[in-house]
């Protein structure tokens, strides 16, 4: 597996693979790779002949008080994991390579609708940063497919909308969340947790699972269910940011009539913000 750092080298390597008749896949990441990322690469490897991964900690998607400076950078370990997963090419550009005119004069891509609530409400500008960098990566690589984790459920919805609205001929693959044995969704940010916080962290998923069980059993008083689950999270030691039951496609608050749901949450343990979600198809439970 080759690692390249410039758009020029990236385009040359992809052009060669294309000339050999290969289908191209892209797995965009911010590095510090774990089994969740490896699953994305493996899924892409099953479907196309040439898989490009990118590692870029994108400053445009971080708010002023967020963890851009402390975000873990572990390139050598990441390269090993990508190689093992069957990745063909790593693109690891600098900030200057991605934003040669500077971030602030960069054209922004803004996806309306699905970007608005949940993480979009708590992290203003975050999804513009994501949509912009993903659009740039899509134009640089011009992949046939790109893989993203379902753990970032809203991000996946933003990217599906982006591709649809801007007529990009790219198949978007949503890959199921990989969890630790105790249920905690794998995330680079789990590395920030102290041992005590790590012991508390799985209760976020437990809480979502309990909500799903209640809904499957017929509970439709969503505001009350949410209020009680927030109380449970707070008791466990979390500071809930949001906890919502949404329509899975629009991400608008669900009503009792909706059948495809996502229960989505973000909550702080100390200064670490964890997110998780669980989808629910009520048609299936009849
Ligand atoms: O999910 C991520 O790691 C990032 O948001 C992404 C999609 C690589 C864009 O920077």
mmCIF file of N, CA, C and O in Angstrom, residues 193-279:
data_model
loop_
_atom_site.group_PDB
_atom_site.id
_atom_site.type_symbol
_atom_site.label_atom_id
_atom_site.label_comp_id
_atom_site.label_asym_id
_atom_site.label_seq_id
_atom_site.Cartn_x
_atom_site.Cartn_y
_atom_site.Cartn_z
ATOM 1 N N UNK A 193 -11.295 8.845 27.455
ATOM 2 C CA UNK A 193 -11.993 8.519 28.710
ATOM 3 C C UNK A 193 -11.038 7.976 29.766
ATOM 4 O O UNK A 193 -10.143 7.180 29.460
ATOM 5 N N UNK A 194 -11.249 8.385 31.028
ATOM 6 C CA UNK A 194 -10.512 7.782 32.143
ATOM 7 C C UNK A 194 -11.095 6.385 32.370
ATOM 8 O O UNK A 194 -12.166 6.060 31.837
ATOM 9 N N UNK A 195 -10.425 5.585 33.199
ATOM 10 C CA UNK A 195 -10.918 4.222 33.464
ATOM 11 C C UNK A 195 -12.328 4.281 34.052
ATOM 12 O O UNK A 195 -13.197 3.478 33.695
ATOM 13 N N UNK A 196 -12.572 5.248 34.918
ATOM 14 C CA UNK A 196 -13.905 5.355 35.554
ATOM 15 C C UNK A 196 -14.948 5.723 34.500
ATOM 16 O O UNK A 196 -16.040 5.165 34.459
ATOM 17 N N UNK A 197 -14.599 6.680 33.648
ATOM 18 C CA UNK A 197 -15.553 7.100 32.606
ATOM 19 C C UNK A 197 -15.811 5.960 31.618
ATOM 20 O O UNK A 197 -16.938 5.770 31.169
ATOM 21 N N UNK A 198 -14.744 5.214 31.308
ATOM 22 C CA UNK A 198 -14.901 4.095 30.362
ATOM 23 C C UNK A 198 -15.887 3.056 30.913
ATOM 24 O O UNK A 198 -16.610 2.396 30.153
ATOM 25 N N UNK A 199 -15.875 2.903 32.249
ATOM 26 C CA UNK A 199 -16.791 1.940 32.872
ATOM 27 C C UNK A 199 -18.242 2.423 32.781
ATOM 28 O O UNK A 199 -19.164 1.619 32.701
ATOM 29 N N UNK A 200 -18.438 3.730 32.771
ATOM 30 C CA UNK A 200 -19.788 4.308 32.706
ATOM 31 C C UNK A 200 -20.296 4.350 31.256
ATOM 32 O O UNK A 200 -21.503 4.209 30.994
ATOM 33 N N UNK A 201 -19.371 4.521 30.302
ATOM 34 C CA UNK A 201 -19.722 4.808 28.901
ATOM 35 C C UNK A 201 -20.742 3.844 28.260
ATOM 36 O O UNK A 201 -21.631 4.302 27.535
ATOM 37 N N UNK A 202 -20.669 2.518 28.532
ATOM 38 C CA UNK A 202 -21.620 1.613 27.873
ATOM 39 C C UNK A 202 -23.076 1.893 28.249
ATOM 40 O O UNK A 202 -23.993 1.436 27.567
ATOM 41 N N UNK A 203 -23.307 2.642 29.324
ATOM 42 C CA UNK A 203 -24.715 2.890 29.692
ATOM 43 C C UNK A 203 -25.405 3.794 28.681
ATOM 44 O O UNK A 203 -26.629 3.861 28.654
ATOM 45 N N UNK A 204 -24.655 4.458 27.810
ATOM 46 C CA UNK A 204 -25.296 5.246 26.745
ATOM 47 C C UNK A 204 -26.052 4.286 25.804
ATOM 48 O O UNK A 204 -27.236 4.478 25.518
ATOM 49 N N UNK A 205 -25.373 3.244 25.365
ATOM 50 C CA UNK A 205 -26.017 2.275 24.462
ATOM 51 C C UNK A 205 -27.110 1.496 25.186
ATOM 52 O O UNK A 205 -28.167 1.226 24.615
ATOM 53 N N UNK A 206 -26.835 1.157 26.462
ATOM 54 C CA UNK A 206 -27.863 0.444 27.247
ATOM 55 C C UNK A 206 -29.142 1.254 27.303
ATOM 56 O O UNK A 206 -30.240 0.744 27.167
ATOM 57 N N UNK A 207 -28.973 2.564 27.500
ATOM 58 C CA UNK A 207 -30.117 3.458 27.607
ATOM 59 C C UNK A 207 -30.909 3.485 26.284
ATOM 60 O O UNK A 207 -32.145 3.384 26.289
ATOM 61 N N UNK A 208 -30.194 3.583 25.171
ATOM 62 C CA UNK A 208 -30.870 3.575 23.863
ATOM 63 C C UNK A 208 -31.583 2.228 23.642
ATOM 64 O O UNK A 208 -32.705 2.189 23.134
ATOM 65 N N UNK A 209 -30.942 1.149 24.050
ATOM 66 C CA UNK A 209 -31.526 -0.182 23.864
ATOM 67 C C UNK A 209 -32.801 -0.323 24.693
ATOM 68 O O UNK A 209 -33.787 -0.904 24.238
ATOM 69 N N UNK A 210 -32.764 0.218 25.937
ATOM 70 C CA UNK A 210 -33.970 0.146 26.776
ATOM 71 C C UNK A 210 -35.113 0.953 26.155
ATOM 72 O O UNK A 210 -36.267 0.540 26.184
ATOM 73 N N UNK A 211 -34.763 2.106 25.581
ATOM 74 C CA UNK A 211 -35.802 2.907 24.911
ATOM 75 C C UNK A 211 -36.407 2.121 23.747
ATOM 76 O O UNK A 211 -37.622 2.084 23.555
ATOM 77 N N UNK A 212 -35.523 1.453 22.978
ATOM 78 C CA UNK A 212 -35.994 0.679 21.824
ATOM 79 C C UNK A 212 -36.917 -0.440 22.287
ATOM 80 O O UNK A 212 -37.956 -0.701 21.667
ATOM 81 N N UNK A 213 -36.558 -1.088 23.384
ATOM 82 C CA UNK A 213 -37.398 -2.172 23.918
ATOM 83 C C UNK A 213 -38.776 -1.632 24.292
ATOM 84 O O UNK A 213 -39.798 -2.240 23.969
ATOM 85 N N UNK A 214 -38.812 -0.472 24.948
ATOM 86 C CA UNK A 214 -40.110 0.123 25.342
ATOM 87 C C UNK A 214 -40.939 0.454 24.108
ATOM 88 O O UNK A 214 -42.148 0.216 24.085
ATOM 89 N N UNK A 215 -40.292 1.012 23.090
ATOM 90 C CA UNK A 215 -41.030 1.409 21.879
ATOM 91 C C UNK A 215 -41.582 0.165 21.179
ATOM 92 O O UNK A 215 -42.730 0.131 20.762
ATOM 93 N N UNK A 216 -40.750 -0.880 21.116
ATOM 94 C CA UNK A 216 -41.202 -2.129 20.484
ATOM 95 C C UNK A 216 -42.377 -2.724 21.243
ATOM 96 O O UNK A 216 -43.244 -3.369 20.666
ATOM 97 N N UNK A 217 -42.397 -2.503 22.560
ATOM 98 C CA UNK A 217 -43.491 -3.036 23.385
ATOM 99 C C UNK A 217 -44.743 -2.161 23.283
ATOM 100 O O UNK A 217 -45.750 -2.450 23.916
ATOM 101 N N UNK A 218 -44.664 -1.053 22.527
ATOM 102 C CA UNK A 218 -45.877 -0.259 22.298
ATOM 103 C C UNK A 218 -45.843 1.142 22.884
ATOM 104 O O UNK A 218 -46.779 1.923 22.688
ATOM 105 N N UNK A 219 -44.797 1.489 23.600
ATOM 106 C CA UNK A 219 -44.700 2.844 24.176
ATOM 107 C C UNK A 219 -44.658 3.891 23.057
ATOM 108 O O UNK A 219 -43.862 3.763 22.128
ATOM 109 N N UNK A 220 -45.537 4.893 23.114
ATOM 110 C CA UNK A 220 -45.543 5.948 22.094
ATOM 111 C C UNK A 220 -45.494 7.341 22.721
ATOM 112 O O UNK A 220 -45.585 8.335 21.994
ATOM 113 N N UNK A 221 -45.385 7.393 24.030
ATOM 114 C CA UNK A 221 -45.300 8.706 24.685
ATOM 115 C C UNK A 221 -43.834 9.137 24.649
ATOM 116 O O UNK A 221 -43.110 9.069 25.641
ATOM 117 N N UNK A 222 -43.388 9.562 23.439
ATOM 118 C CA UNK A 222 -41.958 9.806 23.230
ATOM 119 C C UNK A 222 -41.374 10.899 24.134
ATOM 120 O O UNK A 222 -40.278 10.722 24.668
ATOM 121 N N UNK A 223 -42.056 12.037 24.302
ATOM 122 C CA UNK A 223 -41.454 13.069 25.158
ATOM 123 C C UNK A 223 -41.161 12.562 26.575
ATOM 124 O O UNK A 223 -40.092 12.831 27.131
ATOM 125 N N UNK A 224 -42.100 11.768 27.119
ATOM 126 C CA UNK A 224 -41.896 11.237 28.475
ATOM 127 C C UNK A 224 -40.761 10.215 28.494
ATOM 128 O O UNK A 224 -39.935 10.203 29.405
ATOM 129 N N UNK A 225 -40.722 9.374 27.452
ATOM 130 C CA UNK A 225 -39.671 8.351 27.349
ATOM 131 C C UNK A 225 -38.293 9.027 27.286
ATOM 132 O O UNK A 225 -37.335 8.601 27.940
ATOM 133 N N UNK A 226 -38.225 10.103 26.511
ATOM 134 C CA UNK A 226 -36.965 10.834 26.355
ATOM 135 C C UNK A 226 -36.558 11.472 27.686
ATOM 136 O O UNK A 226 -35.401 11.363 28.108
ATOM 137 N N UNK A 227 -37.521 12.095 28.348
ATOM 138 C CA UNK A 227 -37.211 12.779 29.614
ATOM 139 C C UNK A 227 -36.696 11.775 30.633
ATOM 140 O O UNK A 227 -35.696 12.034 31.336
ATOM 141 N N UNK A 228 -37.332 10.612 30.674
ATOM 142 C CA UNK A 228 -36.920 9.622 31.667
ATOM 143 C C UNK A 228 -35.540 9.057 31.321
ATOM 144 O O UNK A 228 -34.695 8.851 32.196
ATOM 145 N N UNK A 229 -35.261 8.848 30.010
ATOM 146 C CA UNK A 229 -33.953 8.318 29.601
ATOM 147 C C UNK A 229 -32.835 9.338 29.874
ATOM 148 O O UNK A 229 -31.729 8.971 30.274
ATOM 149 N N UNK A 230 -33.161 10.632 29.690
ATOM 150 C CA UNK A 230 -32.152 11.664 30.002
ATOM 151 C C UNK A 230 -31.817 11.629 31.495
ATOM 152 O O UNK A 230 -30.660 11.789 31.897
ATOM 153 N N UNK A 231 -32.846 11.399 32.302
ATOM 154 C CA UNK A 231 -32.641 11.281 33.751
ATOM 155 C C UNK A 231 -31.726 10.100 34.074
ATOM 156 O O UNK A 231 -30.802 10.219 34.887
ATOM 157 N N UNK A 232 -31.963 8.980 33.391
ATOM 158 C CA UNK A 232 -31.133 7.786 33.610
ATOM 159 C C UNK A 232 -29.679 8.077 33.252
ATOM 160 O O UNK A 232 -28.752 7.716 33.986
ATOM 161 N N UNK A 233 -29.488 8.774 32.120
ATOM 162 C CA UNK A 233 -28.122 9.105 31.679
ATOM 163 C C UNK A 233 -27.440 10.016 32.698
ATOM 164 O O UNK A 233 -26.271 9.819 33.048
ATOM 165 N N UNK A 234 -28.175 11.013 33.160
ATOM 166 C CA UNK A 234 -27.616 11.969 34.115
ATOM 167 C C UNK A 234 -27.227 11.239 35.404
ATOM 168 O O UNK A 234 -26.156 11.487 35.980
ATOM 169 N N UNK A 235 -28.070 10.304 35.821
ATOM 170 C CA UNK A 235 -27.772 9.543 37.039
ATOM 171 C C UNK A 235 -26.524 8.697 36.890
ATOM 172 O O UNK A 235 -25.757 8.525 37.824
ATOM 173 N N UNK A 236 -26.323 8.190 35.667
ATOM 174 C CA UNK A 236 -25.136 7.357 35.417
ATOM 175 C C UNK A 236 -23.857 8.203 35.387
ATOM 176 O O UNK A 236 -22.763 7.672 35.436
ATOM 177 N N UNK A 237 -23.996 9.523 35.269
ATOM 178 C CA UNK A 237 -22.814 10.394 35.271
ATOM 179 C C UNK A 237 -22.611 11.164 33.983
ATOM 180 O O UNK A 237 -21.605 11.866 33.820
ATOM 181 N N UNK A 238 -23.555 11.036 33.029
ATOM 182 C CA UNK A 238 -23.454 11.776 31.767
ATOM 183 C C UNK A 238 -24.062 13.167 31.904
ATOM 184 O O UNK A 238 -24.941 13.399 32.733
ATOM 185 N N UNK A 239 -23.614 14.066 31.058
ATOM 186 C CA UNK A 239 -24.315 15.335 30.833
ATOM 187 C C UNK A 239 -24.904 15.239 29.427
ATOM 188 O O UNK A 239 -24.186 15.418 28.440
ATOM 189 N N UNK A 240 -26.214 14.911 29.336
ATOM 190 C CA UNK A 240 -26.785 14.718 28.001
ATOM 191 C C UNK A 240 -26.738 16.006 27.194
ATOM 192 O O UNK A 240 -26.999 17.080 27.726
ATOM 193 N N UNK A 241 -26.360 15.890 25.910
ATOM 194 C CA UNK A 241 -26.382 17.034 24.998
ATOM 195 C C UNK A 241 -27.744 17.006 24.287
ATOM 196 O O UNK A 241 -28.532 17.933 24.401
ATOM 197 N N UNK A 242 -28.026 15.897 23.596
ATOM 198 C CA UNK A 242 -29.382 15.688 23.082
ATOM 199 C C UNK A 242 -29.705 14.205 23.137
ATOM 200 O O UNK A 242 -28.804 13.355 23.168
ATOM 201 N N UNK A 243 -30.986 13.945 23.180
ATOM 202 C CA UNK A 243 -31.479 12.573 23.085
ATOM 203 C C UNK A 243 -32.816 12.694 22.384
ATOM 204 O O UNK A 243 -33.718 13.368 22.884
ATOM 205 N N UNK A 244 -32.939 12.115 21.193
ATOM 206 C CA UNK A 244 -34.158 12.309 20.409
ATOM 207 C C UNK A 244 -34.596 11.025 19.726
ATOM 208 O O UNK A 244 -33.778 10.163 19.413
ATOM 209 N N UNK A 245 -35.890 10.952 19.509
ATOM 210 C CA UNK A 245 -36.447 9.865 18.697
ATOM 211 C C UNK A 245 -36.913 10.525 17.400
ATOM 212 O O UNK A 245 -37.754 11.419 17.426
ATOM 213 N N UNK A 246 -36.279 10.135 16.287
ATOM 214 C CA UNK A 246 -36.506 10.844 15.015
ATOM 215 C C UNK A 246 -37.013 9.887 13.949
ATOM 216 O O UNK A 246 -36.813 8.674 14.041
ATOM 217 N N UNK A 247 -37.609 10.467 12.902
ATOM 218 C CA UNK A 247 -37.884 9.705 11.687
ATOM 219 C C UNK A 247 -36.523 9.384 11.076
ATOM 220 O O UNK A 247 -35.690 10.288 10.920
ATOM 221 N N UNK A 248 -36.312 8.110 10.694
ATOM 222 C CA UNK A 248 -34.977 7.701 10.252
ATOM 223 C C UNK A 248 -34.518 8.402 8.974
ATOM 224 O O UNK A 248 -33.323 8.623 8.780
ATOM 225 N N UNK A 249 -35.462 8.792 8.091
ATOM 226 C CA UNK A 249 -35.017 9.404 6.835
ATOM 227 C C UNK A 249 -34.863 10.924 6.943
ATOM 228 O O UNK A 249 -33.839 11.475 6.557
ATOM 229 N N UNK A 250 -35.842 11.605 7.525
ATOM 230 C CA UNK A 250 -35.781 13.075 7.559
ATOM 231 C C UNK A 250 -35.017 13.590 8.776
ATOM 232 O O UNK A 250 -34.602 14.749 8.810
ATOM 233 N N UNK A 251 -34.901 12.745 9.814
ATOM 234 C CA UNK A 251 -34.315 13.113 11.113
ATOM 235 C C UNK A 251 -35.144 14.164 11.856
ATOM 236 O O UNK A 251 -34.653 14.795 12.787
ATOM 237 N N UNK A 252 -36.387 14.321 11.424
ATOM 238 C CA UNK A 252 -37.300 15.196 12.189
ATOM 239 C C UNK A 252 -37.882 14.388 13.347
ATOM 240 O O UNK A 252 -37.944 13.155 13.277
ATOM 241 N N UNK A 253 -38.316 15.080 14.427
ATOM 242 C CA UNK A 253 -38.875 14.350 15.567
ATOM 243 C C UNK A 253 -39.986 13.391 15.132
ATOM 244 O O UNK A 253 -40.834 13.748 14.323
ATOM 245 N N UNK A 254 -39.954 12.178 15.665
ATOM 246 C CA UNK A 254 -40.926 11.158 15.257
ATOM 247 C C UNK A 254 -42.260 11.387 15.958
ATOM 248 O O UNK A 254 -42.312 11.896 17.075
ATOM 249 N N UNK A 255 -43.312 10.993 15.269
ATOM 250 C CA UNK A 255 -44.637 10.958 15.900
ATOM 251 C C UNK A 255 -44.977 9.485 16.141
ATOM 252 O O UNK A 255 -44.286 8.596 15.641
ATOM 253 N N UNK A 256 -46.087 9.268 16.850
ATOM 254 C CA UNK A 256 -46.504 7.895 17.176
ATOM 255 C C UNK A 256 -46.814 7.085 15.924
ATOM 256 O O UNK A 256 -46.812 5.856 15.963
ATOM 257 N N UNK A 257 -47.079 7.759 14.796
ATOM 258 C CA UNK A 257 -47.438 7.051 13.555
ATOM 259 C C UNK A 257 -46.208 6.580 12.777
ATOM 260 O O UNK A 257 -46.309 5.733 11.889
ATOM 261 N N UNK A 258 -45.052 7.158 13.024
ATOM 262 C CA UNK A 258 -43.862 6.816 12.234
ATOM 263 C C UNK A 258 -43.408 5.382 12.513
ATOM 264 O O UNK A 258 -43.518 4.899 13.642
ATOM 265 N N UNK A 259 -42.899 4.724 11.494
ATOM 266 C CA UNK A 259 -42.497 3.317 11.618
ATOM 267 C C UNK A 259 -40.977 3.123 11.563
ATOM 268 O O UNK A 259 -40.439 2.208 12.148
ATOM 269 N N UNK A 260 -40.275 3.963 10.782
ATOM 270 C CA UNK A 260 -38.803 3.865 10.687
ATOM 271 C C UNK A 260 -38.210 4.938 11.586
ATOM 272 O O UNK A 260 -38.333 6.130 11.295
ATOM 273 N N UNK A 261 -37.598 4.507 12.661
ATOM 274 C CA UNK A 261 -37.134 5.459 13.664
ATOM 275 C C UNK A 261 -35.625 5.338 13.857
ATOM 276 O O UNK A 261 -35.020 4.302 13.602
ATOM 277 N N UNK A 262 -35.055 6.419 14.360
ATOM 278 C CA UNK A 262 -33.694 6.347 14.903
ATOM 279 C C UNK A 262 -33.713 7.055 16.257
ATOM 280 O O UNK A 262 -34.291 8.139 16.378
ATOM 281 N N UNK A 263 -33.159 6.377 17.235
ATOM 282 C CA UNK A 263 -32.994 7.004 18.546
ATOM 283 C C UNK A 263 -31.545 7.478 18.571
ATOM 284 O O UNK A 263 -30.625 6.666 18.410
ATOM 285 N N UNK A 264 -31.340 8.773 18.677
ATOM 286 C CA UNK A 264 -29.978 9.325 18.552
ATOM 287 C C UNK A 264 -29.640 10.124 19.800
ATOM 288 O O UNK A 264 -30.486 10.851 20.333
ATOM 289 N N UNK A 265 -28.403 9.974 20.254
ATOM 290 C CA UNK A 265 -27.998 10.673 21.468
ATOM 291 C C UNK A 265 -26.566 11.163 21.372
ATOM 292 O O UNK A 265 -25.728 10.559 20.693
ATOM 293 N N UNK A 266 -26.320 12.281 22.047
ATOM 294 C CA UNK A 266 -24.952 12.751 22.292
ATOM 295 C C UNK A 266 -24.900 13.116 23.763
ATOM 296 O O UNK A 266 -25.847 13.712 24.294
ATOM 297 N N UNK A 267 -23.836 12.719 24.427
ATOM 298 C CA UNK A 267 -23.740 13.005 25.858
ATOM 299 C C UNK A 267 -22.279 13.135 26.248
ATOM 300 O O UNK A 267 -21.415 12.453 25.689
ATOM 301 N N UNK A 268 -22.040 14.038 27.184
ATOM 302 C CA UNK A 268 -20.674 14.267 27.672
ATOM 303 C C UNK A 268 -20.387 13.404 28.887
ATOM 304 O O UNK A 268 -21.217 13.273 29.785
ATOM 305 N N UNK A 269 -19.160 12.847 28.899
ATOM 306 C CA UNK A 269 -18.598 12.277 30.122
ATOM 307 C C UNK A 269 -17.369 13.130 30.391
ATOM 308 O O UNK A 269 -16.396 13.054 29.634
ATOM 309 N N UNK A 270 -17.416 13.959 31.399
ATOM 310 C CA UNK A 270 -16.363 14.961 31.567
ATOM 311 C C UNK A 270 -16.384 15.878 30.361
ATOM 312 O O UNK A 270 -17.436 16.394 29.978
ATOM 313 N N UNK A 271 -15.227 16.023 29.694
ATOM 314 C CA UNK A 271 -15.190 16.888 28.509
ATOM 315 C C UNK A 271 -15.345 16.095 27.214
ATOM 316 O O UNK A 271 -15.325 16.661 26.127
ATOM 317 N N UNK A 272 -15.484 14.766 27.322
ATOM 318 C CA UNK A 272 -15.579 13.919 26.115
ATOM 319 C C UNK A 272 -17.033 13.773 25.698
ATOM 320 O O UNK A 272 -17.881 13.385 26.493
ATOM 321 N N UNK A 273 -17.278 14.091 24.427
ATOM 322 C CA UNK A 273 -18.645 14.005 23.902
ATOM 323 C C UNK A 273 -18.759 12.710 23.098
ATOM 324 O O UNK A 273 -18.049 12.513 22.117
ATOM 325 N N UNK A 274 -19.658 11.840 23.547
ATOM 326 C CA UNK A 274 -19.881 10.567 22.859
ATOM 327 C C UNK A 274 -21.211 10.640 22.131
ATOM 328 O O UNK A 274 -22.156 11.263 22.616
ATOM 329 N N UNK A 275 -21.289 10.002 20.939
ATOM 330 C CA UNK A 275 -22.578 9.907 20.254
ATOM 331 C C UNK A 275 -22.877 8.441 19.976
ATOM 332 O O UNK A 275 -21.963 7.606 19.902
ATOM 333 N N UNK A 276 -24.154 8.142 19.854
ATOM 334 C CA UNK A 276 -24.556 6.786 19.488
ATOM 335 C C UNK A 276 -25.984 6.850 18.950
ATOM 336 O O UNK A 276 -26.658 7.881 19.099
ATOM 337 N N UNK A 277 -26.407 5.799 18.311
ATOM 338 C CA UNK A 277 -27.772 5.767 17.807
ATOM 339 C C UNK A 277 -28.195 4.319 17.607
ATOM 340 O O UNK A 277 -27.364 3.415 17.566
ATOM 341 N N UNK A 278 -29.492 4.169 17.471
ATOM 342 C CA UNK A 278 -30.066 2.842 17.257
ATOM 343 C C UNK A 278 -31.260 3.006 16.321
ATOM 344 O O UNK A 278 -32.113 3.861 16.569
ATOM 345 N N UNK A 279 -31.296 2.233 15.257
ATOM 346 C CA UNK A 279 -32.444 2.347 14.336
ATOM 347 C C UNK A 279 -33.466 1.260 14.692
ATOM 348 O O UNK A 279 -33.120 0.211 15.243
#
